[in-house]
Structure formats: C-alpha cells, structure tokens
Amino acid sequence: MELTVNPQAVAFIIEKAREFDAKVEPDDPDSGSNASDDKAIDILEDFADDPTLEELKSAIDGLNEDESRDLVAIMWTGRGDYDKEQWSEAKAQANTIPPQDRSRYLVGTPLLADYLEQGLDELEIPVPEAEV
C-alpha cells in the first residue's frame, strides 16, 4: 500500500478538524464583551472569518493532488466505505472529486477528524503527534 500524504500532515489536519468540530453557533454575535469577563468562551463560537476553519482549509489546500486524493481515501476508509484491501479502489474513487473541491468536501464532512484517525488505524499507519 502506497500513501502519498505524510501522516504528520494528516495528524495536523485531524487536530484542526477537532478544533473546528468543537465550534458552536454564536449565541450573541454582537456581544462586544471582554474575553476576561466571559472566560474566553467566544473562542468556541463559529464565525465566518474563523481562523480555525482557515487553518484547516489551508492545510488541506496545501496538499498536492495525490496527497489530497489520499486524504479523501483515508477519510472514506475510516468511515467504513472501504477497507485496507480496497485502498486502490478508494484512491481511484477519490480521483473523481476535483482537486479544487476536496477541501470543501472534507471540511463539510461531519466527524472528519474521527474518520481520518480511524482510516489511518484501518490502514495500520500510526497517528503521530500533531505539531500544532
């Protein structure tokens, strides 16, 4: 089995996806409160200009075509659509998603971090510590 994406890059994407998944809808978008007064809770709110989302998308967009294809295939493997023996099929199917659409597709996938982690596990690739 050949994996073109660096497992360290996948670990970073997993970390950013977990941070992004922890976001919630803003309950008071115009609060203007002081972070020390509200215990910095606003950091968990999801805004359009969210730097966590930008970091996640940037990390995925920074991959070349083969790497982003493998990332999609890892996610599908973790989701249970494919297994280790079907790795070539997963990669071939991932090629049907245009490279410029892959970050949007991946970011829009609920439980992305879990699926990536489970995919690496299914492929018997240890998940390294992310360098955030």
Coordinates of C-alpha atoms in Angstrom, one line a residue:
M1 CA 0.0 0.0 0.0
E2 CA 1.4 3.4 -1.0
L3 CA 0.4 6.5 0.9
T4 CA 1.5 9.8 -0.6
V5 CA 0.3 12.1 2.2
N6 CA 2.6 12.5 5.1
P7 CA 1.0 11.0 8.3
Q8 CA 2.3 14.1 10.2
A9 CA 0.2 16.3 7.8
V10 CA -2.8 14.1 8.5
A11 CA -2.3 14.4 12.2
F12 CA -2.2 18.2 11.9
I13 CA -5.5 18.1 9.8
I14 CA -7.0 15.9 12.5
E15 CA -6.2 18.4 15.2
K16 CA -7.6 21.3 13.2
A17 CA -10.7 19.4 12.4
R18 CA -11.2 18.6 16.1
E19 CA -10.9 22.2 16.9
F20 CA -13.3 23.2 14.2
D21 CA -15.8 20.5 15.2
A22 CA -15.8 21.9 18.7
K23 CA -17.2 25.2 17.4
V24 CA -20.8 26.2 18.1
E25 CA -23.2 28.7 16.6
P26 CA -22.7 32.2 18.1
D27 CA -25.3 32.9 20.7
D28 CA -24.6 36.7 20.9
P29 CA -22.6 37.7 17.8
D30 CA -22.6 41.4 18.8
S31 CA -21.7 40.9 22.4
G32 CA -18.5 43.0 22.3
S33 CA -17.6 41.5 25.6
N34 CA -14.2 41.3 27.1
A35 CA -12.6 37.9 26.9
S36 CA -11.6 38.0 30.5
D37 CA -15.2 38.8 31.5
D38 CA -16.7 35.9 29.5
K39 CA -14.0 33.4 30.3
A40 CA -12.9 33.5 26.6
I41 CA -16.0 31.4 25.7
D42 CA -16.3 33.3 22.3
I43 CA -13.3 31.3 21.0
L44 CA -15.7 28.3 20.8
E45 CA -18.2 30.2 18.7
D46 CA -18.2 29.7 14.9
F47 CA -17.9 32.9 12.9
A48 CA -17.5 33.3 9.1
D49 CA -13.9 34.6 9.5
D50 CA -12.9 31.8 11.8
P51 CA -9.1 31.3 11.8
T52 CA -9.5 27.6 12.8
L53 CA -11.5 27.0 9.6
E54 CA -9.0 28.9 7.6
E55 CA -6.1 26.8 9.1
L56 CA -8.0 23.6 8.3
K57 CA -8.8 24.6 4.7
S58 CA -5.2 25.9 4.2
A59 CA -3.7 22.6 5.4
I60 CA -5.8 20.6 3.0
D61 CA -5.4 23.1 0.1
G62 CA -1.6 22.9 0.7
L63 CA -1.5 19.3 -0.3
N64 CA -0.8 18.3 -3.8
E65 CA -3.3 16.4 -5.9
D66 CA -2.1 13.0 -4.9
E67 CA -1.9 13.9 -1.2
S68 CA -5.4 15.4 -1.1
R69 CA -6.7 12.3 -3.0
D70 CA -5.2 10.1 -0.4
L71 CA -6.7 12.2 2.4
V72 CA -10.2 11.7 0.9
A73 CA -9.5 7.9 0.6
I74 CA -8.3 7.8 4.2
M75 CA -11.5 9.5 5.3
W76 CA -13.7 7.1 3.3
T77 CA -11.7 4.2 4.8
G78 CA -12.3 5.5 8.3
R79 CA -15.9 5.9 7.6
G80 CA -16.2 2.3 6.5
D81 CA -16.8 2.8 2.8
Y82 CA -13.5 0.9 2.0
D83 CA -11.0 -1.3 3.9
K84 CA -7.3 -1.8 3.7
E85 CA -7.6 -4.3 0.8
Q86 CA -9.7 -1.8 -1.2
W87 CA -7.2 1.0 -0.9
S88 CA -6.6 1.2 -4.7
E89 CA -10.3 1.5 -5.3
A90 CA -10.7 4.2 -2.6
K91 CA -8.0 6.2 -4.3
A92 CA -9.5 5.7 -7.7
Q93 CA -12.9 6.9 -6.5
A94 CA -11.3 9.9 -4.7
N95 CA -9.9 11.0 -8.0
T96 CA -13.5 11.7 -9.1
I97 CA -13.6 14.7 -6.8
P98 CA -11.8 17.6 -8.5
P99 CA -8.7 18.7 -6.5
Q100 CA -10.1 22.2 -6.1
D101 CA -13.2 20.8 -4.4
R102 CA -11.5 18.4 -2.0
S103 CA -11.0 20.8 0.9
R104 CA -14.6 22.0 0.8
Y105 CA -15.8 18.4 0.6
L106 CA -13.6 17.3 3.5
V107 CA -14.4 20.3 5.7
G108 CA -18.1 19.7 5.1
T109 CA -17.8 16.1 6.3
P110 CA -19.2 15.7 9.9
L111 CA -16.7 13.7 12.1
L112 CA -13.8 14.3 9.7
A113 CA -11.2 14.0 12.5
D114 CA -12.6 10.7 13.7
Y115 CA -12.8 9.3 10.2
L116 CA -9.3 10.3 9.4
E117 CA -8.0 8.8 12.6
Q118 CA -10.0 5.6 12.1
G119 CA -8.8 5.5 8.5
L120 CA -5.1 5.6 9.5
D121 CA -5.9 2.9 12.1
E122 CA -7.5 0.7 9.4
L123 CA -4.5 1.2 7.2
E124 CA -2.2 0.3 10.1
I125 CA -0.5 3.7 10.0
P126 CA 0.2 5.1 13.5
V127 CA -1.2 8.5 14.1
P128 CA 1.8 10.7 15.0
E129 CA 1.5 13.6 17.5
A130 CA 0.5 16.7 15.6
E131 CA 2.9 19.7 15.6
V132 CA 0.4 22.5 16.1

